[in-house]
Coordinates of C-alpha atoms in Angstrom, one line a residue:
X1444 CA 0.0 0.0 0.0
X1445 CA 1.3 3.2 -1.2
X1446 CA 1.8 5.9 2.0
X1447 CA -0.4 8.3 2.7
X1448 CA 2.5 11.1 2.8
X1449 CA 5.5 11.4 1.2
X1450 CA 7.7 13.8 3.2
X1451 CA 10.7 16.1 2.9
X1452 CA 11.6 16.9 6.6
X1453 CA 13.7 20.5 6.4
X1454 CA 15.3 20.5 10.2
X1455 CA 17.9 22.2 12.0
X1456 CA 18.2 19.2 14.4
X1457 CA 17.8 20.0 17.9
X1458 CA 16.6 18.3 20.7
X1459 CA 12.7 18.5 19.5
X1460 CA 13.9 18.0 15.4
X1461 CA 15.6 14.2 16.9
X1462 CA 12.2 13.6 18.4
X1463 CA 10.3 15.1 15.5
X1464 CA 12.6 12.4 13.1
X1465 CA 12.5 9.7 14.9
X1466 CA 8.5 9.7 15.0
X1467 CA 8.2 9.9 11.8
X1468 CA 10.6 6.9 11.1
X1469 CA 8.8 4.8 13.5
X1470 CA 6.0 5.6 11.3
X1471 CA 3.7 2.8 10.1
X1472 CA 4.9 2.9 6.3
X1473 CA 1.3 3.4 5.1
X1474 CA 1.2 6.4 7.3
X1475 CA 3.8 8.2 6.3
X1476 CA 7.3 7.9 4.4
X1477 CA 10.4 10.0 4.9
X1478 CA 12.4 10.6 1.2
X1479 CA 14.7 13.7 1.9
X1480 CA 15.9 15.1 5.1
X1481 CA 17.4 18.5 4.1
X1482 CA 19.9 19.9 7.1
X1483 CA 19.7 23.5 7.9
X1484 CA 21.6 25.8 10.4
X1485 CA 19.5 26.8 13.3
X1486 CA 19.8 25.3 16.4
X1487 CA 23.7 24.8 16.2
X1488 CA 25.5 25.0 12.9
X1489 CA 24.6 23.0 10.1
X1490 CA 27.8 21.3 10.3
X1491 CA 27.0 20.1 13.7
X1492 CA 22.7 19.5 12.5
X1493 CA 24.4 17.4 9.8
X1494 CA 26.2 15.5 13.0
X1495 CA 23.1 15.2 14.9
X1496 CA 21.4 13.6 11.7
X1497 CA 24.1 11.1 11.2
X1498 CA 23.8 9.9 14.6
X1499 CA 20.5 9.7 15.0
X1500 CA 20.9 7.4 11.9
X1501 CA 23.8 5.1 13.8
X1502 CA 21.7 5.0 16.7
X1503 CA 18.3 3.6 14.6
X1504 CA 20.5 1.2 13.6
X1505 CA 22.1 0.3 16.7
X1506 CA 18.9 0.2 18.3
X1507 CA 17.4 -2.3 15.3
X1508 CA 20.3 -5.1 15.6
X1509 CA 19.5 -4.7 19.7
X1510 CA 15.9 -5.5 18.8
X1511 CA 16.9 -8.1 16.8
X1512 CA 18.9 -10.0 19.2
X1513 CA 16.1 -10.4 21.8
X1514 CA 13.8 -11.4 19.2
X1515 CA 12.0 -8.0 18.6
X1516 CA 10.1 -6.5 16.2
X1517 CA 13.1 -4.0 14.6
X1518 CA 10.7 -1.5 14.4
X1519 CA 11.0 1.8 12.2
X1520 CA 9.8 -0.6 9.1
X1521 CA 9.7 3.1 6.9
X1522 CA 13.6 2.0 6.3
X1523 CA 13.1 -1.4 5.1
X1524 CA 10.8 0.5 2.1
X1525 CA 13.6 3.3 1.4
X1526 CA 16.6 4.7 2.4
X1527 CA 15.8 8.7 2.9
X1528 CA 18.3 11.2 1.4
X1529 CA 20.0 13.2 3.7
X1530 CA 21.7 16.9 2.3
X1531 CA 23.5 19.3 3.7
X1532 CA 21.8 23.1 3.1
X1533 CA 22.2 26.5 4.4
X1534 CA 24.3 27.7 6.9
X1535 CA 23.2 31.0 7.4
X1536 CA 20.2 33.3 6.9
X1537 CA 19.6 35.1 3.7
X1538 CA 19.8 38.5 5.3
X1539 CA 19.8 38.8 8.6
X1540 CA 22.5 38.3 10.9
X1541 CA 22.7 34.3 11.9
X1542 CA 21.7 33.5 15.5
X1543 CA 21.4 30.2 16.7
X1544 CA 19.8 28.5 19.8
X1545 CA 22.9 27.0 21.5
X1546 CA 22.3 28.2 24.8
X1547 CA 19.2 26.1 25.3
X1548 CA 20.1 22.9 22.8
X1549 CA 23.7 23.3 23.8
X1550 CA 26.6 23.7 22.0
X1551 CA 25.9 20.5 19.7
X1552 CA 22.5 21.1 19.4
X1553 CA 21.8 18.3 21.5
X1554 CA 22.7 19.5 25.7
X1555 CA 26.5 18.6 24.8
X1556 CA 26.3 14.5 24.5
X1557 CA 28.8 14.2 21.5
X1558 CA 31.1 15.6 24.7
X1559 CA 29.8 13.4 27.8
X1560 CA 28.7 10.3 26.0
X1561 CA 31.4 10.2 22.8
X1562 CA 30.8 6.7 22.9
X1563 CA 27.4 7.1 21.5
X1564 CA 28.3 9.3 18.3
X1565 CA 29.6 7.6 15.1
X1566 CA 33.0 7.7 14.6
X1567 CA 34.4 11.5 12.5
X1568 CA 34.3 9.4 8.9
X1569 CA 31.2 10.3 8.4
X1570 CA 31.9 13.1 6.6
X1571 CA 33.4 11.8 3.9
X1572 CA 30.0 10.6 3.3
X1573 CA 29.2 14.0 1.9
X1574 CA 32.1 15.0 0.1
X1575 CA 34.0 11.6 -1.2
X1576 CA 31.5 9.6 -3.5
X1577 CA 34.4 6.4 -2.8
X1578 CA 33.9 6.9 1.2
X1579 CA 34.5 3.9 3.5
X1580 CA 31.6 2.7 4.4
X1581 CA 29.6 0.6 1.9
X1582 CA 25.9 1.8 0.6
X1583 CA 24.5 -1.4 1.5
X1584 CA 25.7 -0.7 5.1
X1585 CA 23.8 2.8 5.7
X1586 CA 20.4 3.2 6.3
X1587 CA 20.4 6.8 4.7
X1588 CA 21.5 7.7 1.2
X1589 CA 24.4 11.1 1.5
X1590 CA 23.5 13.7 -1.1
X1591 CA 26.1 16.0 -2.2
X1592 CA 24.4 18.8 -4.0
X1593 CA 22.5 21.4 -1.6
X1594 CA 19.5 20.7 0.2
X1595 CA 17.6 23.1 -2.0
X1596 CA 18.3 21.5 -5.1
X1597 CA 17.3 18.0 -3.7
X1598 CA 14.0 19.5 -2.7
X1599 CA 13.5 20.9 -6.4
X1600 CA 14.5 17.4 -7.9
X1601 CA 12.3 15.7 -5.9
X1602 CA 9.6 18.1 -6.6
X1603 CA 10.7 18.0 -10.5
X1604 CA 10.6 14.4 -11.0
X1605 CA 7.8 13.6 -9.7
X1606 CA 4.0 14.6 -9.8
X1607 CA 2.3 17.6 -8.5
X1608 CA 0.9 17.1 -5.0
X1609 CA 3.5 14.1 -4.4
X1610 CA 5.2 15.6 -1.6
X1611 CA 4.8 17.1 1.5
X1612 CA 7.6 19.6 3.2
X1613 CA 7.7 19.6 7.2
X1614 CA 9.9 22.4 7.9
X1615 CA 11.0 22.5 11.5
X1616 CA 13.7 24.8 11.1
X1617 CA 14.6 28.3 9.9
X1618 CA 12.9 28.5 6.2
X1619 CA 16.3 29.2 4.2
X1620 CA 16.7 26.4 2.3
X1621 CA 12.8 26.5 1.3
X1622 CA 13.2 30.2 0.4
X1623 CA 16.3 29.4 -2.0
X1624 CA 14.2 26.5 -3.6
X1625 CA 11.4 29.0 -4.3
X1626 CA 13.6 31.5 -5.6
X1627 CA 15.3 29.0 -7.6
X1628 CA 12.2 27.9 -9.3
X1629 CA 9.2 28.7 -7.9
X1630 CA 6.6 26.9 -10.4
X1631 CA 9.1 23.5 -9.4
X1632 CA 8.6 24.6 -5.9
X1633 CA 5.0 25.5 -6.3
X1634 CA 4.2 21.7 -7.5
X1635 CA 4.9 20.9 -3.6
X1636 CA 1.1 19.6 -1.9
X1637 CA 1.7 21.6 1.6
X1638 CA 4.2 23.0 3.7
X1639 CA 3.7 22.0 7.3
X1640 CA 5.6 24.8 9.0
X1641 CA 6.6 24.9 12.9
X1642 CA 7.2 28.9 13.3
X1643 CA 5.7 31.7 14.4
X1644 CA 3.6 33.1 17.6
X1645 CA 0.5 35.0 16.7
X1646 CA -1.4 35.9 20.2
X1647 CA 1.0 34.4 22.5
X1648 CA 4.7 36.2 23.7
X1649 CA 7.3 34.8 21.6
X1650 CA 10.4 32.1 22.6
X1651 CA 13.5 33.8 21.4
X1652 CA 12.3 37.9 21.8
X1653 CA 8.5 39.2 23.6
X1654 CA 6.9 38.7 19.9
X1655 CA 9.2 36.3 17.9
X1656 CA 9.4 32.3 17.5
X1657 CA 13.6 31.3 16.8
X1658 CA 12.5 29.8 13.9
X1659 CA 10.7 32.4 12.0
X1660 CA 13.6 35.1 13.8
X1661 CA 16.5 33.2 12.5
X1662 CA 15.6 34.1 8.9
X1663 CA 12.5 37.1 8.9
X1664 CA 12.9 37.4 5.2
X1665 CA 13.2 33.9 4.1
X1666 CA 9.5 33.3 5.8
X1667 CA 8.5 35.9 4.7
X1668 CA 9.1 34.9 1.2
X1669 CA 7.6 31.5 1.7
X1670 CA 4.6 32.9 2.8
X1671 CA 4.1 35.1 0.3
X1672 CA 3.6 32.7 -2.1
X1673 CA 0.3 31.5 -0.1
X1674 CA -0.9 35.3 -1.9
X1675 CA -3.0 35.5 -4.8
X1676 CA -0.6 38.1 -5.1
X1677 CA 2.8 37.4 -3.7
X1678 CA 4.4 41.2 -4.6
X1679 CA 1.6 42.4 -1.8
X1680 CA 3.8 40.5 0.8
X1681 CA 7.3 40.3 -0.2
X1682 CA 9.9 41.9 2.2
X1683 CA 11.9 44.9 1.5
X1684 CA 15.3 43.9 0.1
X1685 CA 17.5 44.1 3.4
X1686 CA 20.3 46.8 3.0
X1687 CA 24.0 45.7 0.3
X1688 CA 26.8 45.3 2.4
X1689 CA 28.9 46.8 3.6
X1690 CA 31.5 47.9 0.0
X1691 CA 28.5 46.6 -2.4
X1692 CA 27.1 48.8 -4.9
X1693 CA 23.4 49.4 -4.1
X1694 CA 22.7 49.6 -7.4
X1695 CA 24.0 46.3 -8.6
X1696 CA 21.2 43.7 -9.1
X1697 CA 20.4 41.7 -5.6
X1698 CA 21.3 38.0 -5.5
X1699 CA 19.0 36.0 -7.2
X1700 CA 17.6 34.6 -3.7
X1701 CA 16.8 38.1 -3.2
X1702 CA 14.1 38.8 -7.0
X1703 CA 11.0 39.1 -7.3
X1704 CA 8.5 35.7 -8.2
X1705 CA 7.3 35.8 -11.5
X1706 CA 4.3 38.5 -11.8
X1707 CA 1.9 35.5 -12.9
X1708 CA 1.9 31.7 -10.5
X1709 CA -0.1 28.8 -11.6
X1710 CA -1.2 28.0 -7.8
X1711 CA -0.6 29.4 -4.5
X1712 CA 1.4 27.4 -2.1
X1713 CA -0.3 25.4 0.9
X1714 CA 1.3 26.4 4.0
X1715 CA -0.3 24.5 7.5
X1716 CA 1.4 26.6 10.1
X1717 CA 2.0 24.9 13.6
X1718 CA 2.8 28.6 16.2
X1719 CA 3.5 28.7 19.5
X1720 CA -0.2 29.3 20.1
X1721 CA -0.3 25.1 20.1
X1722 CA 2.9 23.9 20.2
X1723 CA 3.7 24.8 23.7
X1724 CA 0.6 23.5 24.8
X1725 CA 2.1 19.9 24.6
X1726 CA 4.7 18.5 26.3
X1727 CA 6.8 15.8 27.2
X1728 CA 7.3 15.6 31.0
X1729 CA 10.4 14.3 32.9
X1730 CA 8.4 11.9 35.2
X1731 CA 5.8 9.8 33.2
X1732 CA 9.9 9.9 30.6
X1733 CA 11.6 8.7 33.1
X1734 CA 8.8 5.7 34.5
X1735 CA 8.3 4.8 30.5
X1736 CA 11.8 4.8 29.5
X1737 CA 13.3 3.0 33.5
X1738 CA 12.5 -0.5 31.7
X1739 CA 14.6 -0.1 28.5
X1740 CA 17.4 1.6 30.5
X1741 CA 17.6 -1.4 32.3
X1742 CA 17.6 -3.7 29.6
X1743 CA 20.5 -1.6 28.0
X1744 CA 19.0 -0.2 25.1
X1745 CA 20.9 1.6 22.3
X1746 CA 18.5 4.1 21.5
X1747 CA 16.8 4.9 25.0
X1748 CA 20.8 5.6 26.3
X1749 CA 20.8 8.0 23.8
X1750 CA 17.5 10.1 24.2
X1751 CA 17.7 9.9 27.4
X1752 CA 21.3 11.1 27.8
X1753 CA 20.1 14.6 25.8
X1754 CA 16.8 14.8 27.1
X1755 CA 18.0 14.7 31.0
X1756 CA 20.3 17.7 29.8
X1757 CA 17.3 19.3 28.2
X1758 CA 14.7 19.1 31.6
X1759 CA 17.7 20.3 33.8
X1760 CA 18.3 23.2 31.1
X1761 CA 14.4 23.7 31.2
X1762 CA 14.5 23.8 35.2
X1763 CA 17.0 26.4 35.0
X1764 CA 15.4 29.0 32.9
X1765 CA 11.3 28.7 33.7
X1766 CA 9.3 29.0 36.5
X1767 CA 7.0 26.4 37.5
X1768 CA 9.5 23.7 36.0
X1769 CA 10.7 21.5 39.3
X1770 CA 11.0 17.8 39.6
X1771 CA 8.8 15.4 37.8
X1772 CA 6.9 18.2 36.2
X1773 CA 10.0 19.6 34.1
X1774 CA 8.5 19.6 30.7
X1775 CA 9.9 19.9 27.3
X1776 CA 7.5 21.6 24.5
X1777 CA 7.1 19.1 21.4
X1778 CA 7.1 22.0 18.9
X1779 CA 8.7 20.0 16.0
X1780 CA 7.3 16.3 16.8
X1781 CA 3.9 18.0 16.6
X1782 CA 3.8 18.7 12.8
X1783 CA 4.4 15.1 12.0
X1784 CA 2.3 14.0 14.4
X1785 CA -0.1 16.3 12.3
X1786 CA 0.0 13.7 9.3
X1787 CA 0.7 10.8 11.3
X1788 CA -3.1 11.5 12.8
X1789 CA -5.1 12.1 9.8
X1790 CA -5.1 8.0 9.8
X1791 CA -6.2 8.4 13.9
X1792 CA -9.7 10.2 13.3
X1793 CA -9.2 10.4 17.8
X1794 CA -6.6 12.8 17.0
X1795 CA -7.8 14.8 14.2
X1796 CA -6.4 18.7 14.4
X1797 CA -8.4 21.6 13.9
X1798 CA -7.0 24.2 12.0
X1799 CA -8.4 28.1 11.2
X1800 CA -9.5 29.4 8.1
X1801 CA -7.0 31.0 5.8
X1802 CA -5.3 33.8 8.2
X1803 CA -3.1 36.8 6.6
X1804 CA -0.1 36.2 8.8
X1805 CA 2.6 38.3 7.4
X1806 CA 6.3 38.2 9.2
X1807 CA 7.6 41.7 10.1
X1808 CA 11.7 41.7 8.6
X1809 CA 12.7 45.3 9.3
X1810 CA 11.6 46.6 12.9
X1811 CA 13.8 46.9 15.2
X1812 CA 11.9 45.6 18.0
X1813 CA 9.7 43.2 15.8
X1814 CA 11.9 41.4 13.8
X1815 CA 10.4 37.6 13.0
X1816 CA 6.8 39.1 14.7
X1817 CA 3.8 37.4 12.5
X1818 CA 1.2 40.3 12.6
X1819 CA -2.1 40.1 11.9
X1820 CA -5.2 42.1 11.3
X1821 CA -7.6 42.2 14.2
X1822 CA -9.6 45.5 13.1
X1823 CA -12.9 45.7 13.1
X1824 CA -13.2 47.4 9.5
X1825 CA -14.9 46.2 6.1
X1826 CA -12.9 44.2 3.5
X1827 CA -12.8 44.9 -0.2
X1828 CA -12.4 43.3 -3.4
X1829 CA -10.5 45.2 -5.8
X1830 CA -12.5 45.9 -8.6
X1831 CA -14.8 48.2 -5.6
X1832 CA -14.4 51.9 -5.6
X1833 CA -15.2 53.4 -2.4
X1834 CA -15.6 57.4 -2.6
X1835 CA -14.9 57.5 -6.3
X1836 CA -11.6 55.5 -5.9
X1837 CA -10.2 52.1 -6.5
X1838 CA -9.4 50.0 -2.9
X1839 CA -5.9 49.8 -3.7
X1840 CA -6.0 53.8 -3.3
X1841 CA -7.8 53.8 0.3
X1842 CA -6.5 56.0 2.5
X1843 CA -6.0 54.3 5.7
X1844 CA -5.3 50.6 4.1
X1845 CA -1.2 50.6 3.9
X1846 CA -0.1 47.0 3.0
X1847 CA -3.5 46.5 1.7
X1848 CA -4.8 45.0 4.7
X1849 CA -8.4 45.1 3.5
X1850 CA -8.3 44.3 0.4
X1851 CA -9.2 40.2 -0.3
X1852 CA -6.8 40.1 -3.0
X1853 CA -4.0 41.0 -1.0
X1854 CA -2.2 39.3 1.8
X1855 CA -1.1 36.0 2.2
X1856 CA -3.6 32.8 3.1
X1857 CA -2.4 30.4 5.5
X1858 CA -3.9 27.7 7.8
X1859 CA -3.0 27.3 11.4
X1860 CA -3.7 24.4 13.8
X1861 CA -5.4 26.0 16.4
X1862 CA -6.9 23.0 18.5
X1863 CA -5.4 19.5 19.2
X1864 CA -7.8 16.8 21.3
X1865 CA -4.4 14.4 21.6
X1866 CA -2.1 17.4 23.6
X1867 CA -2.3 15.4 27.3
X1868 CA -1.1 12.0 26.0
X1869 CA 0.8 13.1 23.0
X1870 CA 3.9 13.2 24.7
X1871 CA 3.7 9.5 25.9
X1872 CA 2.3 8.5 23.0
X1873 CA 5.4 9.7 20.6
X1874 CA 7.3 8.0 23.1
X1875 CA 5.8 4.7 22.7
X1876 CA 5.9 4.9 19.1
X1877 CA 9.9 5.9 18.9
X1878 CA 10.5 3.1 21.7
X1879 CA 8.3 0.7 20.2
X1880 CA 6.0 0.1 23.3
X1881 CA 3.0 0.2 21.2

């Protein structure tokens, strides 16, 4: 049976992008199957997210031989049907200055493990894997496929070669490698069936400033982009070009990452947003963890050692900074294992999201406050469609309507999940899944 979902996973891996992967590879195949996992910075660097996808790769497969032996089911069956493509993308932001998220993930992205438990990270050869086509270790022997041409490019070939509305693109991470794929070749890009996007706060306080999400912060203008293609016109919510640097000519052409999308599109994209608004609303706590996970410790299994080892970093990191957060009830938001989850329920009709109507969320790239802020509208004034005149002139010319706020051919149209009926067990329930207590 063919799966319901054929994913791309764009990630910037991350305590909550290891979680978010490893559902989605414990997957029943008909549910979902993984084909690309495109590495961006964020987090950490994307040397270091290419690291943390490697391992998490060794691990699986550690974990599967340890299965095997006691006369298990191997679980994550998704890798007996194909071998997903990993490749190495951006490593910084298309304008803005790079920021990463170090001080919560730690300084490999996952609370420092490759440091304190070197003896669960793959040995340093791995690299080759994405440089030297004649590397050491054997195809046959890997249970992902190295890539070496950028991320972006992978997502347009995928895209390219195979029908419209084939894949779907969960990106967990900063949106840069999405942006340069859409700038690339948008009508390729625009052949995509929905991006599931974990970004963004829209009436709650943001995680990385008062009104931003890190995600959406990292790179303002390459989410912005992205979500201007959700427009029936796209030139209504394109950013500002951010300023040449420093001994550039202003007046030379702007990178091609930077131009306009063609005047004319044959679709708008499908973007599914997943905010803060939802996301922090489920968690994974340190007690029911710890009672769940006490039996596989025990039984010395690969891959508990391992999430276990950056997940105990994680709580204590999470007791340190937040209020509330003591003991067993030291929680970790599942803002990233949430979008697959997304797909992974539309075969559970118990778990079945809600999402809005088509919102105009636009993503502020210039304030100096605001950066990465995803305004909205929330005036209580008429909308118009264009071809209206009000007073003897055309809507676009309304005084009072800068950025074309009221007009209903402007702005962008994107879906948020705004209700979830699975949040109290969801964290247990990945859990079982990725442990294969289910």
């Amino acid at each position: 049976m063919a799966p319901k979902h054929r994913v791309i996973i764009d990630t910037d891996p991350g305590v909550d992008d290891i979680l978010a992967i490893l559902l989605a590879l414990s997957a029943d195949p008909e549910e979902l199957q993984v084909e690309l996992i495109s590495v961006t910075y964020g987090n950490v660097e994307v040397e270091k997210c290419l690291r943390n996808v490697v391992t998490l790769f060794h691990q699986v497969e550690l974990e599967m031989a340890w299965r095997k032996s006691r006369g298990r089911p191997e679980r994550f069956e998704v890798l007996k049907k194909i071998k997903p493509m990993v490749a190495v993308g951006a490593p910084e932001p298309l304008g803005d200055q790079l920021m990463m998220a170090d001080y919560f993930h730690g300084i490999d992205g996952l609370g420092g493990t490759h440091e304190t438990h070197p003896h669960l990270t793959p040995s340093e050869t791995w690299r080759n894997m994405f440089i030297d086509e004649n590397d050491a270790v054997e195809e046959g022997e890997r249970l992902f496929t190295p890539s070496r041409i950028p991320a972006h490019e992978e997502i347009l070939r995928l895209l390219r070669e195979n029908e419209p509305d084939t894949f779907t693109i969960v990106a967990i991470g900063p949106l840069t490698n999405l942006a340069l794929a859409a700038a690339e070749d948008t009508e390729t890009f625009l052949r995509v069936k929905e991006v599931v996007v974990m970004g963004g706060a829209v009436g709650v306080p943001g995680n990385v400033t008062p009104v931003a999400e890190f995600n959406t912060f990292a790179d303002s203008i390459a989410a912005a982009r992205v979500y201007a293609l959700t427009s029936p016109k796209p030139k209504t919510t394109m950013p500002p070009d951010p300023p040449s640097p420093p001994g550039m000519d202003p007046s030379q052409s702007p990178p091609p990452f930077l131009s306009p999308y063609p005047e004319k599109l044959s679709r708008q994209l499908q973007v599914t947003l997943f905010a803060l608004d939802i996301t922090t609303t489920h968690w994974l706590r340190r007690g029911p963890y710890n009672n769940l996970i006490k039996p596989l410790l025990v039984q010395k299994s690969p891959l508990s050692e391992w999430v276990t080892a950056f997940l105990h970093s994680t709580f204590t990191k999470m007791e340190s900074l937040h209020t509330g957060h003591e003991g067993d009830n030291v929680g970790l938001s599942l803002h990233d294992p949430l979008c697959i989850w997304y797909l992974i329920s539309q075969s559970h009709p118990e778990y079945t999201m809600t999402l809005s109507k088509a919102e105009d969320i636009r993503v502020e790239t210039s304030g100096q406050w605001t950066r990465g802020m995803c305004v909205t509208d929330g005036r209580d004034r008429k909308r118009f469609d264009e071809e209206e005149e009000i007073g003897g002139k055309d809507a676009g010319e309304v005084v009072g309507d800068s950025g074309g706020w009221l007009r209903r051919g402007s702005g962008n149209r994107i879906r948020r999940a705004v209700v979830s009926p699975g949040r109290d067990v969801f964290g247990v329930e990945m859990c079982k899944r990725i442990f294969g207590l289910v």
